[in-house]
mmCIF file of C-alpha atoms in Angstrom:
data_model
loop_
_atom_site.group_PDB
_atom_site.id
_atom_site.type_symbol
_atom_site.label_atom_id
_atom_site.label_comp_id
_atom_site.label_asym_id
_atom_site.label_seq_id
_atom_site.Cartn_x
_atom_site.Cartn_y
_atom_site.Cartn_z
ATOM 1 C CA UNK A 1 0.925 -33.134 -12.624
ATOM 2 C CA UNK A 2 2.857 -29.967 -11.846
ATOM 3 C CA UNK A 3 0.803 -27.261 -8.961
ATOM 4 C CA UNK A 4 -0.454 -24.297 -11.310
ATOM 5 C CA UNK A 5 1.436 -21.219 -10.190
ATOM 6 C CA UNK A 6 -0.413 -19.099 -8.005
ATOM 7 C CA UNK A 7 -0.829 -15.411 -10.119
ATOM 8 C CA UNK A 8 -2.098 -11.936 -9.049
ATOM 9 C CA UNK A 9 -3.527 -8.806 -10.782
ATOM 10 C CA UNK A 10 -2.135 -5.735 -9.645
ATOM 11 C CA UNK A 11 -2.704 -2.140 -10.468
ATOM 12 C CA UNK A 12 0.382 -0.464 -12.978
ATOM 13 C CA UNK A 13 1.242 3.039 -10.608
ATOM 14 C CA UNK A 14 2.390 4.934 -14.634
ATOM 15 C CA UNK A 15 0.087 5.346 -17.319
ATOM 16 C CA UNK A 16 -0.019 3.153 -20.070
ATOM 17 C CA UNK A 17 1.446 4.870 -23.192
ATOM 18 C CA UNK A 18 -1.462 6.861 -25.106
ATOM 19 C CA UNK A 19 -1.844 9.136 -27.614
ATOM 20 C CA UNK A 20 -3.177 11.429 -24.425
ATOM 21 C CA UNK A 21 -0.352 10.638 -22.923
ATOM 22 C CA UNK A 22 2.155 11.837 -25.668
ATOM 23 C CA UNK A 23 -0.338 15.158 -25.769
ATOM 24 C CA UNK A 24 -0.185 16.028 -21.790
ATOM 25 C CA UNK A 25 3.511 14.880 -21.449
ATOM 26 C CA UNK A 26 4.295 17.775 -24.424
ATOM 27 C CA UNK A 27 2.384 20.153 -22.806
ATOM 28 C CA UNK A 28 3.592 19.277 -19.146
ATOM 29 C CA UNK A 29 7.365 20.002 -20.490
ATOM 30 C CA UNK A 30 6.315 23.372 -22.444
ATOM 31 C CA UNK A 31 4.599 24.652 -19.269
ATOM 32 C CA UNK A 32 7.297 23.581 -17.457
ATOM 33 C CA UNK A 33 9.835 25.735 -19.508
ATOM 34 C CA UNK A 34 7.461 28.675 -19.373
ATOM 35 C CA UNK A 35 7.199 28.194 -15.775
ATOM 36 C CA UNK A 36 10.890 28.106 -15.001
ATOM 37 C CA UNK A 37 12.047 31.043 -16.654
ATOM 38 C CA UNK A 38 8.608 33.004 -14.924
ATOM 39 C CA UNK A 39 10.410 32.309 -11.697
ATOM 40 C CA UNK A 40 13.868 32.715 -12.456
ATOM 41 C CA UNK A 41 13.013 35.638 -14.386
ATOM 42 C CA UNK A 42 10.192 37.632 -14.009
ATOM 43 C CA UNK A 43 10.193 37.146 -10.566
ATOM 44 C CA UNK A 44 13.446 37.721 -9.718
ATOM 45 C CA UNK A 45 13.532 34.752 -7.275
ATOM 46 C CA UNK A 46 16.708 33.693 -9.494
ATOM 47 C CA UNK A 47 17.818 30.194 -10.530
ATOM 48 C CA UNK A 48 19.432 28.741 -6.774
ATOM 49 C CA UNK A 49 16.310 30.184 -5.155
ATOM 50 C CA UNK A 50 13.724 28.591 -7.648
ATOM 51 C CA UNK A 51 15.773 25.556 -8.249
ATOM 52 C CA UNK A 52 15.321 25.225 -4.175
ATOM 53 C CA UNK A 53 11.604 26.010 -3.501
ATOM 54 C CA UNK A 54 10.801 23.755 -6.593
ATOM 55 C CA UNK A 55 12.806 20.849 -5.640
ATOM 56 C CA UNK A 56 10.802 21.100 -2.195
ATOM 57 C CA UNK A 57 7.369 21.329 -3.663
ATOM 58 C CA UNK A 58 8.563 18.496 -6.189
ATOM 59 C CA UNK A 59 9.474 16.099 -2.976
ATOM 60 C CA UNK A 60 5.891 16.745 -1.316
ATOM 61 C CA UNK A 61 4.643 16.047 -4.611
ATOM 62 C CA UNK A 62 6.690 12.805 -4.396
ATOM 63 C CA UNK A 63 5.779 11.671 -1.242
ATOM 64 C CA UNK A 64 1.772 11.883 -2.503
ATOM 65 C CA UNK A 65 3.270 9.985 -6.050
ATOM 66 C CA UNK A 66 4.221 6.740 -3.824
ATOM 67 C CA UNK A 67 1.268 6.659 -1.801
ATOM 68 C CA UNK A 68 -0.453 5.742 -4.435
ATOM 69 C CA UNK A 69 -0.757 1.654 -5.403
ATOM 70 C CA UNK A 70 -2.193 2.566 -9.231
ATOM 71 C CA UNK A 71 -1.800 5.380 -11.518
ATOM 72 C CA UNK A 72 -3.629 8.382 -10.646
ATOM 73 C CA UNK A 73 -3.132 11.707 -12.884
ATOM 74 C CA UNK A 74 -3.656 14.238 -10.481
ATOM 75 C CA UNK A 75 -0.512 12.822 -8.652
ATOM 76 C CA UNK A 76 0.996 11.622 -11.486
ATOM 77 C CA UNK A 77 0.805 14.414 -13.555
ATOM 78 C CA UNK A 78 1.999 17.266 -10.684
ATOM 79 C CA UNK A 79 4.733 15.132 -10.364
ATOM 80 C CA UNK A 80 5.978 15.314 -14.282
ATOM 81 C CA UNK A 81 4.874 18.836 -14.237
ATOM 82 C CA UNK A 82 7.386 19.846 -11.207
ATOM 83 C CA UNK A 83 10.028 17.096 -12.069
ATOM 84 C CA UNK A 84 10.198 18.904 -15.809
ATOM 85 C CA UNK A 85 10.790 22.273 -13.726
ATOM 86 C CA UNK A 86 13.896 20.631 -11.479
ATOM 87 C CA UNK A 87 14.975 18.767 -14.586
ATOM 88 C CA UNK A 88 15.634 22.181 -16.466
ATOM 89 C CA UNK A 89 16.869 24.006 -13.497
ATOM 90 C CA UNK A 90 19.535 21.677 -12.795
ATOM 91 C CA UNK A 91 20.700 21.780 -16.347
ATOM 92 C CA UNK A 92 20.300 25.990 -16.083
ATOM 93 C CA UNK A 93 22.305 26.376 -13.018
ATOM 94 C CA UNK A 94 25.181 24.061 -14.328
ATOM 95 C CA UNK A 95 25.102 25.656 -17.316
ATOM 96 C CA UNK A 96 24.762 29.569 -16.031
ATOM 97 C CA UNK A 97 26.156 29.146 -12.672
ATOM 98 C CA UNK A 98 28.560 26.651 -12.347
ATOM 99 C CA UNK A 99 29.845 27.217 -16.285
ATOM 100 C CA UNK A 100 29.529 23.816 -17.265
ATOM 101 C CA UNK A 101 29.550 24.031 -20.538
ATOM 102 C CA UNK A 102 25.812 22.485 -22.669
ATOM 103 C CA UNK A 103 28.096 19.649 -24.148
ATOM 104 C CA UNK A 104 29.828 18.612 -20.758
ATOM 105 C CA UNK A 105 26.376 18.246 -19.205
ATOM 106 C CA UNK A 106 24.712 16.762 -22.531
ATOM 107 C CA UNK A 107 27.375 13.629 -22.005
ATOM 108 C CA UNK A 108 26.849 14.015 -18.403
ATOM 109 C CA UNK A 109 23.337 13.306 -17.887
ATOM 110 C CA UNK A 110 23.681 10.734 -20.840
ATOM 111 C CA UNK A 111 25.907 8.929 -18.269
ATOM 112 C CA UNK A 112 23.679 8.946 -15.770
ATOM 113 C CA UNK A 113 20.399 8.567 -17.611
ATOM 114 C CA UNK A 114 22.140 4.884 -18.952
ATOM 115 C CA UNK A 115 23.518 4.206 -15.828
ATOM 116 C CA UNK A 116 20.472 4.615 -14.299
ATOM 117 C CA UNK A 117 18.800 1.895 -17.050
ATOM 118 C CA UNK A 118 22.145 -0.188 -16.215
ATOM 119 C CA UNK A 119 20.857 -0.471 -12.293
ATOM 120 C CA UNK A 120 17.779 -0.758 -12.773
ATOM 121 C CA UNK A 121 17.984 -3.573 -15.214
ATOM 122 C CA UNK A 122 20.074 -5.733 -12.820
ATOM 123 C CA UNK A 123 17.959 -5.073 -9.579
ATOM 124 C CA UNK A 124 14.615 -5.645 -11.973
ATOM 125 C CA UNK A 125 15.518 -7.728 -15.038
ATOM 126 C CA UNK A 126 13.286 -5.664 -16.538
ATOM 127 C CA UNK A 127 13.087 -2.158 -18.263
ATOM 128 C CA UNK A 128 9.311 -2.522 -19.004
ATOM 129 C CA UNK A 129 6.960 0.696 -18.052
ATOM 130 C CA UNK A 130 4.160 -1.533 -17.588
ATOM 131 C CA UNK A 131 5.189 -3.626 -14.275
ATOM 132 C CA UNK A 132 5.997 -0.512 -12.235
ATOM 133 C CA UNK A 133 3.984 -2.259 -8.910
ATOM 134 C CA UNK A 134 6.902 -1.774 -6.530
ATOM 135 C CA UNK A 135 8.266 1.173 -4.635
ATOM 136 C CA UNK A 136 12.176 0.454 -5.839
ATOM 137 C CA UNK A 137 10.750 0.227 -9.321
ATOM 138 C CA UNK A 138 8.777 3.653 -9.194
ATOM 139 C CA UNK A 139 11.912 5.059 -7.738
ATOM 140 C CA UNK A 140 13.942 3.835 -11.058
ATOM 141 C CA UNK A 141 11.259 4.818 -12.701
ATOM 142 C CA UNK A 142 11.153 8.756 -11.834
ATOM 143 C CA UNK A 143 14.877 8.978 -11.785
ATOM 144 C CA UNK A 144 15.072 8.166 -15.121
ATOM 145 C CA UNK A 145 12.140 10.635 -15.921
ATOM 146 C CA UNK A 146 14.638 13.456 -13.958
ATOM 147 C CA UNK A 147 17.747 12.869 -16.163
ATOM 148 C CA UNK A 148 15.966 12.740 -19.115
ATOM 149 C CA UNK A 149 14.472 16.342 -18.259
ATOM 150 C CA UNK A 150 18.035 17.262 -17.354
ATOM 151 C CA UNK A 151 19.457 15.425 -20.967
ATOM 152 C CA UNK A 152 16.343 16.923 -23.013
ATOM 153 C CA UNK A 153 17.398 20.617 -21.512
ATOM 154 C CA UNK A 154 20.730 20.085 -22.500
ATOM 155 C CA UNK A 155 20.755 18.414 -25.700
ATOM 156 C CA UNK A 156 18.003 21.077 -27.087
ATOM 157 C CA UNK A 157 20.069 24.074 -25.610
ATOM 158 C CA UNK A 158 23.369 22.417 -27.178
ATOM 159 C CA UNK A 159 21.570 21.861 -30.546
ATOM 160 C CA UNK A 160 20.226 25.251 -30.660
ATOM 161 C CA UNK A 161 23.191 27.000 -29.791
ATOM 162 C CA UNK A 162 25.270 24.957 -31.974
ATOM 163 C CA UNK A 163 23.229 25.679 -35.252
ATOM 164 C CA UNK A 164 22.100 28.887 -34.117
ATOM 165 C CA UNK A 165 18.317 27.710 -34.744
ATOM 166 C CA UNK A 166 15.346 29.654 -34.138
ATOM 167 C CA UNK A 167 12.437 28.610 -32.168
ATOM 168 C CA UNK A 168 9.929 27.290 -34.646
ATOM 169 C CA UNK A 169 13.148 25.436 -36.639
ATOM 170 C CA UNK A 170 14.385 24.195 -33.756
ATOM 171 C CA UNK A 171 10.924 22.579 -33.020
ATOM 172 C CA UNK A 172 10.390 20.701 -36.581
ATOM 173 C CA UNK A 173 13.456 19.645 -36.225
ATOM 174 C CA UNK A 174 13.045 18.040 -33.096
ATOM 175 C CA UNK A 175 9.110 17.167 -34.137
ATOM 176 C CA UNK A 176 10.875 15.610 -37.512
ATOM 177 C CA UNK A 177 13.247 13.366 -35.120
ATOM 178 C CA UNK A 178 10.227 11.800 -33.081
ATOM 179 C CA UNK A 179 8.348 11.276 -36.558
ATOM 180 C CA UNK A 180 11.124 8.980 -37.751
ATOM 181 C CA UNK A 181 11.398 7.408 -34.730
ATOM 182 C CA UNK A 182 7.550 6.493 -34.642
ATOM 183 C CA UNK A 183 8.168 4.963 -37.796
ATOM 184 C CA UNK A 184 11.067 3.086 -36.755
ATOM 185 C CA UNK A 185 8.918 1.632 -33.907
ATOM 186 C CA UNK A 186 5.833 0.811 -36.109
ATOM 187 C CA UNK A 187 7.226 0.142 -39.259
ATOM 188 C CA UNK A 188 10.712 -1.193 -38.765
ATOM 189 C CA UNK A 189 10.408 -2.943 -35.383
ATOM 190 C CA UNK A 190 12.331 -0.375 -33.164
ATOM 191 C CA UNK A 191 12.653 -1.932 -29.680
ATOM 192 C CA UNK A 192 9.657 -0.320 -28.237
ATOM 193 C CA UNK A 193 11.902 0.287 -24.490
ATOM 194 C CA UNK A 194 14.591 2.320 -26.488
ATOM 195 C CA UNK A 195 11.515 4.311 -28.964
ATOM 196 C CA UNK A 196 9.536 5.280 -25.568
ATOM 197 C CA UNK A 197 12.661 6.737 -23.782
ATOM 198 C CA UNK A 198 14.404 8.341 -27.113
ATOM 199 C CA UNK A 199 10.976 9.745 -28.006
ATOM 200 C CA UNK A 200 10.783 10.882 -23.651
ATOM 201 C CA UNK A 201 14.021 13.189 -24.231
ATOM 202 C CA UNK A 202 13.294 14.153 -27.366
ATOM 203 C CA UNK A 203 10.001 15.628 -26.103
ATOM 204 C CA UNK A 204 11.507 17.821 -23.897
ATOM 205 C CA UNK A 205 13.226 20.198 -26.035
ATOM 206 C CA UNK A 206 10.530 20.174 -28.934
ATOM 207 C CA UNK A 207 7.885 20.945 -26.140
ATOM 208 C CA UNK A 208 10.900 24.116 -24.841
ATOM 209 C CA UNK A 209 10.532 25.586 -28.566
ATOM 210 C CA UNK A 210 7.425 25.707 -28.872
ATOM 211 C CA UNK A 211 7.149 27.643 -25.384
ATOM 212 C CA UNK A 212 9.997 29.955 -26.295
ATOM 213 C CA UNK A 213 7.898 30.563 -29.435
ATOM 214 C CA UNK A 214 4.840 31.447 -27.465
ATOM 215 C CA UNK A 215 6.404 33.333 -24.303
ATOM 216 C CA UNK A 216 9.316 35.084 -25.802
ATOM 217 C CA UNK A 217 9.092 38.850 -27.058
ATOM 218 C CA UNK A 218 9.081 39.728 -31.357
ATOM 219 C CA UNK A 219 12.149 41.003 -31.166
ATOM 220 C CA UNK A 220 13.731 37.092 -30.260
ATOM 221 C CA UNK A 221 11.794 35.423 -32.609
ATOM 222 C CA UNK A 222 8.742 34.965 -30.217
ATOM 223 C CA UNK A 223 4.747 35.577 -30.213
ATOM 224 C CA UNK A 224 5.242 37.725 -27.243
ATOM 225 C CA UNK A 225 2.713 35.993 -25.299
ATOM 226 C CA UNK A 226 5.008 35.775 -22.054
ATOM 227 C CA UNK A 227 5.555 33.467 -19.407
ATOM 228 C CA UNK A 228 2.289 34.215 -17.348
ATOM 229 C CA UNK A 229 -0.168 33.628 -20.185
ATOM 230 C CA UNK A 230 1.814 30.808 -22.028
ATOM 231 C CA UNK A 231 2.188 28.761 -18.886
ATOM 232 C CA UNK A 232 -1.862 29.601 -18.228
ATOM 233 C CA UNK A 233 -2.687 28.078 -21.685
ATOM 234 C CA UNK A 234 -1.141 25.016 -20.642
ATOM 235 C CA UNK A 235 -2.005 24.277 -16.861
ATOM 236 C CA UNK A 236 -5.557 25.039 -18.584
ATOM 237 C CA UNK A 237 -5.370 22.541 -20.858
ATOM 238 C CA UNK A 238 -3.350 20.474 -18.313
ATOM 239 C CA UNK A 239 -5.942 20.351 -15.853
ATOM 240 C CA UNK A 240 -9.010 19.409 -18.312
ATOM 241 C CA UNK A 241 -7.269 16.549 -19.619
ATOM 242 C CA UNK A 242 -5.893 15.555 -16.344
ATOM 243 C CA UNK A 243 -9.584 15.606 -15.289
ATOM 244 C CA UNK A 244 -11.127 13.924 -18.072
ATOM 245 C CA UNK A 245 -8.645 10.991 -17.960
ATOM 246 C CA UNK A 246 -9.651 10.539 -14.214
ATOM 247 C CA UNK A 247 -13.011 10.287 -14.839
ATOM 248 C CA UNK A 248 -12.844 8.183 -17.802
ATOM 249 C CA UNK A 249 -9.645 6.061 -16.277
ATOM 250 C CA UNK A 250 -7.520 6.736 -19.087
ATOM 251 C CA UNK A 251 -4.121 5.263 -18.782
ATOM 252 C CA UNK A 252 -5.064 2.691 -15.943
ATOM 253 C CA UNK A 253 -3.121 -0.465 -16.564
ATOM 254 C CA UNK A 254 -3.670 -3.914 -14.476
ATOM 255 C CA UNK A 255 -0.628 -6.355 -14.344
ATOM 256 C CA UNK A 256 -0.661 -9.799 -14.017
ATOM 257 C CA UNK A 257 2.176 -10.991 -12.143
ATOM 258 C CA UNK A 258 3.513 -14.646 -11.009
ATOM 259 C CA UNK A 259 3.765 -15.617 -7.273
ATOM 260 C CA UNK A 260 7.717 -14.571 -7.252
ATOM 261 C CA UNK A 261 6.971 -11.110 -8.257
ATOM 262 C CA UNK A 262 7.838 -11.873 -11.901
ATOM 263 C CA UNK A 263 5.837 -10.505 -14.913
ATOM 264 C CA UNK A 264 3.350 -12.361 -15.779
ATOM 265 C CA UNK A 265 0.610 -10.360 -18.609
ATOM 266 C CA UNK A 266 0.348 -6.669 -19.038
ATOM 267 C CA UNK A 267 -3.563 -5.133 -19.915
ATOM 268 C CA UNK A 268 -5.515 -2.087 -20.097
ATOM 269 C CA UNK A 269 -7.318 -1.569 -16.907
#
């Protein structure tokens, strides 16, 4: 009679994919647009400047992101909201300082975003959000979550300048896109790996629209709300669902994993 293999239950350090989850994520990448151009802009700190001090806060953020063995917002969520800040900055400054032009860095990051899947699939043998229990995984894991910023910056700006779309179009259209694809993924049996990271990029720009609609003056098609109160609205609402998921646990996710390492069972936590 064959030795039963020895198993373990560790914690998953991302959040299982929610409805919540879907709701912060959208907000996290409209303040983060709002945020961006408050810095850039109104502040006059300009984009290499910004692009700097927020790619140092984002590291410390980092740094507090992998101490953690489970998934806990406050870290989690700082971390998305400064990584959607660097992710549109980098696509900004190739765009507006380096004259790259929005399709060049759409196919770019597009590269990198599936070459990125391509290493992390043969180090891993696994794409799966739900067995991120290891530092090299995590570290897969966020680069992704960078070039998709980067990708969802570009494609939206491309898409918008290409069809000359206003704000609120350019959002249902986008919005309309992640629709189908929901349906694809419970309806038609769209791999649910390639749904979650389509529907990641595609949340980017739809959450940029709707920020641009809120911050931007009449005369461009904006509320006129501006940067400072848009990106309040949102760390608002940021911070009360970031709290009430850490008191109720929302998101935690326990793995149960073989003695090699190898997946074994996902669950809720």
């Amino acid at each position: 009679m064959p030795a039963p293999i020895a198993k373990a239950v560790v914690y998953n350090r991302v959040p299982g994919v929610t409805a919540a989850f879907w709701l912060i994520k959208l907000m996290a990448v409209t303040m983060g647009e709002t945020a961006a151009d408050y810095l850039n802009v109104q502040m006059g700190l300009g984009l290499t400047v910004t692009s700097l001090v927020m790619s140092a806060i984002l590291a410390v953020a980092l740094v507090w992101q992998f101490a953690q063995k489970k998934y806990v917002p406050a870290s989690y969520w700082l971390s998305v909201v400064l990584i959607s800040i660097v992710g549109t900055l980098i696509t900004d400054n190739l765009v507006d300082n380096f004259h790259v032009p929005l399709l060049d860095t759409t196919i770019a990051f597009s590269i990198a975003l599936a070459l990125t899947f391509l290493l992390w699939f043969r180090a891993e043998r696994t794409l799966s959000i739900h067995s991120i229990f290891t530092g090299q995984r995590e570290a897969f894991y966020w680069l992704a979550i960078l070039f998709t910023f980067a990708l969802g910056t570009a494609a939206g700006d491309l898409v918008a300048e290409k069809f000359a779309l206003g704000y609120l179009a350019a959002g249902v259209l986008f919005g309309m896109i992640i629709i189908s694809l929901a349906i694809g993924y419970f309806c038609l049996g769209l791999d649910p790996i390639l749904g979650f990271w389509l529907v990641y990029i595609l949340t980017r720009p739809l959450g940029a629209s709707f920020g641009d609609l809120m911050s931007q003056p009449a005369q461009y098609g904006g509320l006129g709300l501006g940067t400072i109160i848009t990106s309040a609205i949102f760390l608002a609402a940021i911070v009360t669902i970031v709290a009430f998921m850490s008191v109720r646990h929302e998101g935690e996710e326990v793995t149960e994993i073989d003695e090699d390492g190898k997946l074994a069972k996902a669950s809720r936590g």
